[in-house]
Tab-separated table of C-alpha atoms and ligand atoms in Angstrom:
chain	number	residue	atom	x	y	z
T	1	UNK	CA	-8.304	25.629	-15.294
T	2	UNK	CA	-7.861	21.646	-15.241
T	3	UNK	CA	-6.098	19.796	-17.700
T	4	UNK	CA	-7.793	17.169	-19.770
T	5	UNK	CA	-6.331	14.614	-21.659
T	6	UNK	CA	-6.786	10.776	-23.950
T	7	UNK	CA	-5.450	9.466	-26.789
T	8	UNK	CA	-5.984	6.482	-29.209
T	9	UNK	CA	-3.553	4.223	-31.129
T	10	UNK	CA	-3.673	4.175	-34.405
T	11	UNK	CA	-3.661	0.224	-34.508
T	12	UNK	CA	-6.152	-1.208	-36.724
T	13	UNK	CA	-9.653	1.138	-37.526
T	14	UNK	CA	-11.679	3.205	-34.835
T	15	UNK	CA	-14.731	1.197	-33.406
T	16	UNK	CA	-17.753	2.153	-31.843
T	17	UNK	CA	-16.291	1.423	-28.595
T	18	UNK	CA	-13.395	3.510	-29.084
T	19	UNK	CA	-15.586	6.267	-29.323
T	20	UNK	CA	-17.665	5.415	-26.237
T	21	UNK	CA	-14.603	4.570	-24.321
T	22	UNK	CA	-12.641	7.852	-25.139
T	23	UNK	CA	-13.295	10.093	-27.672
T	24	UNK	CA	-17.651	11.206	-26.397
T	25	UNK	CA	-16.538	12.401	-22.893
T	26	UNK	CA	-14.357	14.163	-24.353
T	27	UNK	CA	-15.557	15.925	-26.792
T	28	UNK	CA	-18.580	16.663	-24.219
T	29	UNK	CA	-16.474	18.139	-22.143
T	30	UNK	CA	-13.878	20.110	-23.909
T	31	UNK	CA	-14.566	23.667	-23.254
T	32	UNK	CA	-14.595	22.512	-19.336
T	33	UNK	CA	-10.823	22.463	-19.566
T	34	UNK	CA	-7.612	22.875	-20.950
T	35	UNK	CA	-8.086	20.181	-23.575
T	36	UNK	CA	-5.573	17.843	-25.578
T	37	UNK	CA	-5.916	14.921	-27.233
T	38	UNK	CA	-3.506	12.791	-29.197
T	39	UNK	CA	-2.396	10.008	-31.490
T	40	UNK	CA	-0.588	7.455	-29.634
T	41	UNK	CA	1.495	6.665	-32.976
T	42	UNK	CA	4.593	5.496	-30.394
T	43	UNK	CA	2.193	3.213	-28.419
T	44	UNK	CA	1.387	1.735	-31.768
T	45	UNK	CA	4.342	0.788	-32.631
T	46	UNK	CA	5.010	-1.244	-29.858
T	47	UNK	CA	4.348	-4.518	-31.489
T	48	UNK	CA	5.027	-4.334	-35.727
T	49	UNK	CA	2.759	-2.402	-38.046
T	50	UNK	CA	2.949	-1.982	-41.604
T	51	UNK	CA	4.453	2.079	-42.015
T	52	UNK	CA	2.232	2.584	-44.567
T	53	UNK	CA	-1.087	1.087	-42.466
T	54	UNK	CA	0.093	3.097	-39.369
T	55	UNK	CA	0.419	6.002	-41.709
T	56	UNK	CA	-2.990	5.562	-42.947
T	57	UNK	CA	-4.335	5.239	-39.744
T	58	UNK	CA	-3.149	8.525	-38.254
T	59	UNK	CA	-5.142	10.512	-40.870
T	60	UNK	CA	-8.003	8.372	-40.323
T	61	UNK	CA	-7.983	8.996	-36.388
T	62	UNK	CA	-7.105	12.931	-37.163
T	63	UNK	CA	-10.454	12.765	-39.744
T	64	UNK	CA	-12.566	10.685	-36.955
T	65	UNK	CA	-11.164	12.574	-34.314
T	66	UNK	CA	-12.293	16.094	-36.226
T	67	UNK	CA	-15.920	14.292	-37.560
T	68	UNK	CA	-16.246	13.243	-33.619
T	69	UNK	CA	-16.829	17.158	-32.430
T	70	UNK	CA	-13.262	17.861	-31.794
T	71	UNK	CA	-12.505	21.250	-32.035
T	72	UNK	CA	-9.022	22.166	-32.719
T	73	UNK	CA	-9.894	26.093	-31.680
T	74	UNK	CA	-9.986	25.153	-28.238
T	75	UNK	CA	-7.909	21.601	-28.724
T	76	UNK	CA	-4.732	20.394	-29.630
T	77	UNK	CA	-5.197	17.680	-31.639
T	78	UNK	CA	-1.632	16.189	-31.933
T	79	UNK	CA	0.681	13.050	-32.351
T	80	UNK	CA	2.284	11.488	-29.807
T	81	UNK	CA	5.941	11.558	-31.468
T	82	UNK	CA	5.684	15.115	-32.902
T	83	UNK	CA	6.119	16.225	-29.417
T	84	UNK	CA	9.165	14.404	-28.173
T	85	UNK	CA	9.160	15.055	-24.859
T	86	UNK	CA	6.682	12.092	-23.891
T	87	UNK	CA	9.716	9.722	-24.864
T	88	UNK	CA	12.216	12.055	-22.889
T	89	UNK	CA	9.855	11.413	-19.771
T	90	UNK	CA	8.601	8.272	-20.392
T	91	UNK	CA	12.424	6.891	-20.023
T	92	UNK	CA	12.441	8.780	-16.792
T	93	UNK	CA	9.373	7.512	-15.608
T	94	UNK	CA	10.755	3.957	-16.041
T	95	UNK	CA	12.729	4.926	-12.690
T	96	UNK	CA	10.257	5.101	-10.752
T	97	UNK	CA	8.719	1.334	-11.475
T	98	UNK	CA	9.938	-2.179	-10.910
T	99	UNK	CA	10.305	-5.201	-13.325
T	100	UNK	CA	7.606	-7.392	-10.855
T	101	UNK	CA	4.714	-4.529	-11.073
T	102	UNK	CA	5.598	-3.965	-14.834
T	103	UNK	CA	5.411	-7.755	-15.033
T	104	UNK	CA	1.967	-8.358	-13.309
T	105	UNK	CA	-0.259	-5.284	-15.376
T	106	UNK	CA	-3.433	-7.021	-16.804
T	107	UNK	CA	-2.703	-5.795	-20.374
T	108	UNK	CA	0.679	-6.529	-20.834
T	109	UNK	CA	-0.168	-10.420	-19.250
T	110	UNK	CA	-2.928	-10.834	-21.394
T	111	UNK	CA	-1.311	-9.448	-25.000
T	112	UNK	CA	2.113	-11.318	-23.972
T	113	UNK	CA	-0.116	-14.640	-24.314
T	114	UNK	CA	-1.268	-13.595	-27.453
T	115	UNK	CA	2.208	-12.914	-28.685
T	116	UNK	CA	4.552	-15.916	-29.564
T	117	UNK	CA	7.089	-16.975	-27.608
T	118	UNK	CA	10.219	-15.048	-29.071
T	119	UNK	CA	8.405	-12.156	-30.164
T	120	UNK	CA	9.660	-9.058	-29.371
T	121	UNK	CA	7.858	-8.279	-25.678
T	122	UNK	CA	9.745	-4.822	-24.348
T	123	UNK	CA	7.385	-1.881	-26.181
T	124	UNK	CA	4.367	-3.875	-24.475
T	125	UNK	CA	6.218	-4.397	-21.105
T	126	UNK	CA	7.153	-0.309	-20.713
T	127	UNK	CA	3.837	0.980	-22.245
T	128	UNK	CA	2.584	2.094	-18.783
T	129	UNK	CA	5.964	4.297	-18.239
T	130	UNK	CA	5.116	6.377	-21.419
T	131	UNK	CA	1.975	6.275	-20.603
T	132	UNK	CA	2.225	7.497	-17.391
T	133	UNK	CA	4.699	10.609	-19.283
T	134	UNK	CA	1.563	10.899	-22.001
T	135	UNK	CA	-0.284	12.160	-18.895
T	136	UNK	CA	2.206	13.922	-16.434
T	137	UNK	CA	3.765	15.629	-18.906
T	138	UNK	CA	0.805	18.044	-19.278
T	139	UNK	CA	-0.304	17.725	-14.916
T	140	UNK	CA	-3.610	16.596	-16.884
T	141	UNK	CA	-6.154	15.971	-13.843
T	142	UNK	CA	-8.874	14.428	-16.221
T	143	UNK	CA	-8.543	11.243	-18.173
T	144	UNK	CA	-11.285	10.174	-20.443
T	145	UNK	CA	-10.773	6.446	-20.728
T	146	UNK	CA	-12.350	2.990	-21.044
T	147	UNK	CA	-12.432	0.998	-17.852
T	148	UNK	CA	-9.550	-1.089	-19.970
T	149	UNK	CA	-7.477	1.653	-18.860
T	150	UNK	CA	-8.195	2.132	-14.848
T	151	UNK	CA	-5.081	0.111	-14.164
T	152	UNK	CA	-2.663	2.120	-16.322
T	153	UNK	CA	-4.055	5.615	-14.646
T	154	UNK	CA	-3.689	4.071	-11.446
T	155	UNK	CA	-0.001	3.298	-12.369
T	156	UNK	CA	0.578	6.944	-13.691
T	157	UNK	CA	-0.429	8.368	-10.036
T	158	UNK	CA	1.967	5.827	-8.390
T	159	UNK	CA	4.556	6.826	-10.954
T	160	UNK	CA	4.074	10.829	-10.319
T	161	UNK	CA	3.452	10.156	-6.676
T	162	UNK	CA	6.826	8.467	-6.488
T	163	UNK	CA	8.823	11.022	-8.201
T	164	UNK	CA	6.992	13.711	-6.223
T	165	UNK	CA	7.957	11.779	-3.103
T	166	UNK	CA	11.456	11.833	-4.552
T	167	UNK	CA	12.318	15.199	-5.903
T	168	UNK	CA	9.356	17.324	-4.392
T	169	UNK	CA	6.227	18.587	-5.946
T	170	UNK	CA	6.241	18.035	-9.500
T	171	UNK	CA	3.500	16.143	-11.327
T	172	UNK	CA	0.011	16.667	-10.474
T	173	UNK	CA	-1.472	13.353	-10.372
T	174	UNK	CA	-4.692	12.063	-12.280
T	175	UNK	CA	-8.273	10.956	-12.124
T	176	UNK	CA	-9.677	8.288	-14.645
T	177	UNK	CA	-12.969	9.365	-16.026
T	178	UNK	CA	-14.941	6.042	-17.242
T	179	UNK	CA	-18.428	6.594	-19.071
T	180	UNK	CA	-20.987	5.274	-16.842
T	181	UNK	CA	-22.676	3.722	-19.737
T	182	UNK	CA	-20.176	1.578	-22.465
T	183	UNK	CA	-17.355	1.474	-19.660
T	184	UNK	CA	-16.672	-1.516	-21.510
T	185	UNK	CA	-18.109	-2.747	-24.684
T	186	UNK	CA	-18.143	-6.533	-25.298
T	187	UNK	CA	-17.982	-8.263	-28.893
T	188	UNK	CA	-21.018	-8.830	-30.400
T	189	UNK	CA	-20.134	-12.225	-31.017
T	190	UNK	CA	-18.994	-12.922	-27.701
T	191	UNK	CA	-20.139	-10.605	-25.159
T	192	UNK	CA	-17.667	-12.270	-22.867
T	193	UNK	CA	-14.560	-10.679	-24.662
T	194	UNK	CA	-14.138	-6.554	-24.810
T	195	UNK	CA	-14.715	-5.239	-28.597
T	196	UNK	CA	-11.127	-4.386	-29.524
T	197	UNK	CA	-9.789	-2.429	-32.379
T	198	UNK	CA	-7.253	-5.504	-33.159
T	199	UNK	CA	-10.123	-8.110	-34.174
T	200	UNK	CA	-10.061	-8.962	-38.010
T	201	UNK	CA	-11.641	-6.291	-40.186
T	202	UNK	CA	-14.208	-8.778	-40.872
T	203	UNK	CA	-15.266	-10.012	-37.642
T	204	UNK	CA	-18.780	-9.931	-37.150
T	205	UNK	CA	-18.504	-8.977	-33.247
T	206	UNK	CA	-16.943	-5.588	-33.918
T	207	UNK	CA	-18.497	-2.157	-35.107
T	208	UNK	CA	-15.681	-0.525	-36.859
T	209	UNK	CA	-17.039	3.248	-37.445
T	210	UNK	CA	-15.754	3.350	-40.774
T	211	UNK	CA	-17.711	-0.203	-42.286
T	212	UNK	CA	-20.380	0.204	-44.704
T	213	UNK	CA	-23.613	0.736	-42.447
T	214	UNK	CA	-25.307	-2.373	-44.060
T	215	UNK	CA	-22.775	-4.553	-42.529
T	216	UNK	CA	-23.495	-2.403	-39.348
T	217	UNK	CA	-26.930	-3.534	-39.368
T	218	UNK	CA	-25.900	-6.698	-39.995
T	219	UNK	CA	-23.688	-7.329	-36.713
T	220	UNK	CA	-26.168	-5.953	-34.832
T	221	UNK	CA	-28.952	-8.813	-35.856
T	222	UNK	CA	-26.459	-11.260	-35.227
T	223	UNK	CA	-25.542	-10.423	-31.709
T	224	UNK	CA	-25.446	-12.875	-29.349
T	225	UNK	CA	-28.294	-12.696	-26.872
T	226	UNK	CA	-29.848	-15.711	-24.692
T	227	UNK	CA	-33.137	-17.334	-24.632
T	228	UNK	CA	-34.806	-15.414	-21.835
T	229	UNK	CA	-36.681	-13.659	-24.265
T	230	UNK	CA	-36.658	-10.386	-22.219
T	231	UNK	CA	-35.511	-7.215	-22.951
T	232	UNK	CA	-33.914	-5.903	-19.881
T	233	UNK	CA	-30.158	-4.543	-18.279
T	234	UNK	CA	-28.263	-7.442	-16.417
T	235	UNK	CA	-24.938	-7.481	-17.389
T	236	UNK	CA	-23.709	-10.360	-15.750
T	237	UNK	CA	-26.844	-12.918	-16.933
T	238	UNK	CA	-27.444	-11.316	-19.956
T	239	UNK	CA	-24.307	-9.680	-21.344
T	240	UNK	CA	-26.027	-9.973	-24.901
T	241	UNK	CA	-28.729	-8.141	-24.584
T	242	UNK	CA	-27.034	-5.869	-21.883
T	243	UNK	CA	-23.733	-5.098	-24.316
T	244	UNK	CA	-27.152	-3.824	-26.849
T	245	UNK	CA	-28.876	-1.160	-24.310
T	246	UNK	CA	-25.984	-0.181	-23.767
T	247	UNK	CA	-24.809	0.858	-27.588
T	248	UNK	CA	-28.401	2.472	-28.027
T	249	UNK	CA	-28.338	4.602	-24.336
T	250	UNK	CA	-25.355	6.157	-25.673
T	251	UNK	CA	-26.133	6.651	-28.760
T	252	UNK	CA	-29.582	8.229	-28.016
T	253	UNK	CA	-28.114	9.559	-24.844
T	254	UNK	CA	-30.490	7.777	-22.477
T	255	UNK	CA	-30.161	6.365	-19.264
T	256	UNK	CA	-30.132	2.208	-19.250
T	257	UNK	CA	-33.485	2.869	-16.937
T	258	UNK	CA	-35.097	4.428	-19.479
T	259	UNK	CA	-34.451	1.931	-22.260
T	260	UNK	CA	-35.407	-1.122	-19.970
T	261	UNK	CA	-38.761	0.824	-19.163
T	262	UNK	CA	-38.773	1.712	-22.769
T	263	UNK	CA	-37.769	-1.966	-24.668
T	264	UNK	CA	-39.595	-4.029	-21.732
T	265	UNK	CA	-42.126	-5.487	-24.287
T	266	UNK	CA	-39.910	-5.582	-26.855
T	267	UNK	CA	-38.897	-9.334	-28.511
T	268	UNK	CA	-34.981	-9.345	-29.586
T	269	UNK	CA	-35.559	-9.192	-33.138
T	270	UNK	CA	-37.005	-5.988	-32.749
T	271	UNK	CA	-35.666	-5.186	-30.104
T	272	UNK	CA	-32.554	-5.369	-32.319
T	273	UNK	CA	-33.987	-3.564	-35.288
T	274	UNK	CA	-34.354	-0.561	-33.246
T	275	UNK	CA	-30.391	-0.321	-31.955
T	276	UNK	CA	-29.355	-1.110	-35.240
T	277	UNK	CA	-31.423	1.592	-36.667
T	278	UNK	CA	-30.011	4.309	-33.788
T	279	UNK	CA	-26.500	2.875	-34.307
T	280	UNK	CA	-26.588	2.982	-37.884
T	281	UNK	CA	-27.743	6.522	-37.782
T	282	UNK	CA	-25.440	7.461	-35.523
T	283	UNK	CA	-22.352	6.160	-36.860
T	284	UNK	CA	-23.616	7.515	-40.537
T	285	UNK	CA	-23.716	11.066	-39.545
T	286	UNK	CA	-20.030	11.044	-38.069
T	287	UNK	CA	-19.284	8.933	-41.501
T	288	UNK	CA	-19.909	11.770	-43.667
T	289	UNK	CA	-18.395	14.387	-42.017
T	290	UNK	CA	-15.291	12.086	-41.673
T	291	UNK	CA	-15.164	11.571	-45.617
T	292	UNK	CA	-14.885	15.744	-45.981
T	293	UNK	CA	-12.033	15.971	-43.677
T	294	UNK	CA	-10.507	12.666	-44.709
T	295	UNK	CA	-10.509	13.998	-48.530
T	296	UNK	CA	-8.306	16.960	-47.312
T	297	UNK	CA	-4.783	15.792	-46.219
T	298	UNK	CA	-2.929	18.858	-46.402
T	299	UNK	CA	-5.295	20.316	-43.903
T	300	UNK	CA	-5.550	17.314	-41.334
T	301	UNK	CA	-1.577	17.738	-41.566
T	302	UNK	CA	-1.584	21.006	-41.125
T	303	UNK	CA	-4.257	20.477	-37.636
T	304	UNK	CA	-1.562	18.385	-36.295
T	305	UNK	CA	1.515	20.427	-36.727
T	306	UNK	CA	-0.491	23.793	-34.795
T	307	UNK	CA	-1.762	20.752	-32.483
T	308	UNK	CA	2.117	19.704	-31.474
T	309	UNK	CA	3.206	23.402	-31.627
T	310	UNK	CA	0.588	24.071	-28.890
T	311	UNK	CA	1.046	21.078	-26.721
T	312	UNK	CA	5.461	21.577	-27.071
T	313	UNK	CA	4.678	24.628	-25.124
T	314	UNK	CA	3.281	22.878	-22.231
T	315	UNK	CA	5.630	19.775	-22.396
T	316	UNK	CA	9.038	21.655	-22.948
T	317	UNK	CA	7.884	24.239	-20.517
T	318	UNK	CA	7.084	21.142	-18.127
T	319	UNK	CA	10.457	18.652	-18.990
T	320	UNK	CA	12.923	21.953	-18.052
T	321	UNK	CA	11.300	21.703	-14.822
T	322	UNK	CA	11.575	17.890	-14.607
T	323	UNK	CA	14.843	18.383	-15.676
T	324	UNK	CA	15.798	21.087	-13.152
T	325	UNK	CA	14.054	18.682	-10.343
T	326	UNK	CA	16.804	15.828	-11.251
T	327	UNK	CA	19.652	17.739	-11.496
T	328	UNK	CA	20.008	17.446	-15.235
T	329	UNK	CA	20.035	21.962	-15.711
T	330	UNK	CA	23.305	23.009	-15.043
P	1	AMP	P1	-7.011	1.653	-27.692
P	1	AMP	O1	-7.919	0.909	-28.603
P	1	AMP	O2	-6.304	0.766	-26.739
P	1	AMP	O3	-6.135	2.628	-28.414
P	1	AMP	O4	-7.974	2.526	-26.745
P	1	AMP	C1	-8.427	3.841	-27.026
P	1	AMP	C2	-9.521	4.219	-26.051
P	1	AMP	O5	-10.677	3.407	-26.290
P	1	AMP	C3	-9.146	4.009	-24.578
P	1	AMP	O6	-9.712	5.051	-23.809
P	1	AMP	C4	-9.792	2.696	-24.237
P	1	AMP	O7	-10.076	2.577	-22.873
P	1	AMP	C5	-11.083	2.794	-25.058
P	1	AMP	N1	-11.626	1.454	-25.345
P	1	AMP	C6	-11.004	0.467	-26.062
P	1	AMP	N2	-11.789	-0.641	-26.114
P	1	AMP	C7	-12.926	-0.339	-25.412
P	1	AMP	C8	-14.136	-1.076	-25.105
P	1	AMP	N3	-14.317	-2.327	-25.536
P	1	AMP	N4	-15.109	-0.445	-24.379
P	1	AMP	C9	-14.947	0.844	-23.959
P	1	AMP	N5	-13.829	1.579	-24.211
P	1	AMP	C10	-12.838	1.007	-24.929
């Protein structure tokens, strides 16, 4: 059976395109394979968060993650640093990669602008090596991720590939699995920029799953659209209206055909009315079920300590062998 894996940092609250990007395919999908999924609390860290926030935001995740369809008798639902090989192999893996290629990946150029000049840079600049380990450490073959992501898979194969080159068959290497619909979800505000789970709690171009639904409904009037007028997919004249049929096909699970058949006489205020009602839905069903689990810490604690137990027996099993292939088992 194939290995799947993802994870989400627990950097600011979950959004709506978190879950599209992610945690859906997923869950879909989770009986189809050996399933794990984890808090990436080290990947967090790599620029400063408040301990108590971060804190916070693990049991959120765990409570989203469980209210998303996760199901912890066929998944381990884990964090990152409870297992602690993923740091063991992610300083490996950081042989296998240059300074130049670390230098030139699209995320760590474009959140390097966004830090100040002497901030601390080095978490950011190596997040692809423990990446990579997040991934090889388990041979996972399936990676549900946004299309945010494609580069950093593609860097975990080179990584693997190289160290397979090197010291023989070790790693097997993975495929990126992007959502053909919501690949990448743009702000409301600005349909131009990806919605990111580091915008302001109360910017207006985000759908954080966890805001009250009125305020929902209210982002979703005031997207950004055009003055066409029409309601139809075309992502690259009409990333507005395009960003929108895409948050209702997923969350009705239709194809973008249908909905531009289906909206084609539509005018953008109602247009709008109807993906803020399916959003709102939506996102109000996982809502309650992530305020049961979310009022029970001991047991969301207690899901992540049987989640690390079960993934340590992959990753130890896995990191003797790395270890072996080095020459570091005497
Ligand atoms: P992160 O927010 O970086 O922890 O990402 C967690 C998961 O959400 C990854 O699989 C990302 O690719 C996915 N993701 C983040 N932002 C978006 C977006 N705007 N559209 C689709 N997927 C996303």
């Amino acid at each position: 059976m194939k290995t799947m894996i993802t994870g989400v940092r627990p950097t600011g609250s979950i959004t709506l395109a978190n879950y599209i990007g992610g945690i859906k395919g997923f869950v879909e999908q989770q009986y189809k394979y050996n399933s794990l999924i984890f808090i990436a609390d080290i990947h967090g860290l790599t620029t400063y968060i408040d301990p108590k926030e971060i804190r916070n935001n693990i049991l959120d995740i765990t409570a989203m993650y469980m209210a998303c369809g996760i199901d912890i008798n066929n998944t381990a639902l884990f964090m990152q640093s409870d297992v602690l090989e993923h740091c063991n192999l992610g300083f490996l893996m950081s042989f296998q990669c240059s300074v130049g290629e670390l230098s030139r990946m699209t995320q760590f150029k474009s959140k390097k602008q966004q830090l100040g000049k002497n901030e601390k840079d080095m978490g950011l600049f190596i997040y692809p090596t423990l990446m990579a380990a997040d991934i090889l450490l388990y041979d996972a073959e399936i990676v549900p991720v946004g299309a945010d992501q494609r580069q950093h898979i593609e860097k975990t194969r080179d990584f693997g590939e190289r160290f397979n080159n090197i010291y023989g068959n070790t790693f097997k290497l993975p495929e990126y699995q992007i959502p053909k619909i919501g690949a990448k979800i743009m702000n409301l505000q600005d349909p131009t920029i990806k919605m990111s789970k580091s915008a302001p709690k109360d910017d207006k171009g985000t759908i954080f799953m966890l805001d009250d639904i009125e305020i929902t409904r209210k982002k979703i009037m005031s997207a950004c659209t055009d003055s066409d007028g029409k309601v139809y997919y075309d992502e690259e004249n009409k990333p507005g209206i395009s960003n929108l049929i895409s948050l209702i096909c997923v969350v009705n699970n239709i194809t973008i055909e249908e909905a531009n058949e289906k909206y084609k006489d539509y005018n953008y205020k109602d247009f709008k009315i109807e993906v803020a009602d399916s959003v709102c839905n939506f996102i109000k069903e996982i809502q309650d079920k992530f305020y049961q689990y979310r009022n029970d810490e001991k047991y969301l604690k207690e899901i992540l300590t049987n989640g690390a137990n079960k993934a340590r027996v992959y990753a130890s099993k896995k990191m003797k062998f790395v270890k072996e292939k080095v020459g570091l088992s005497i």
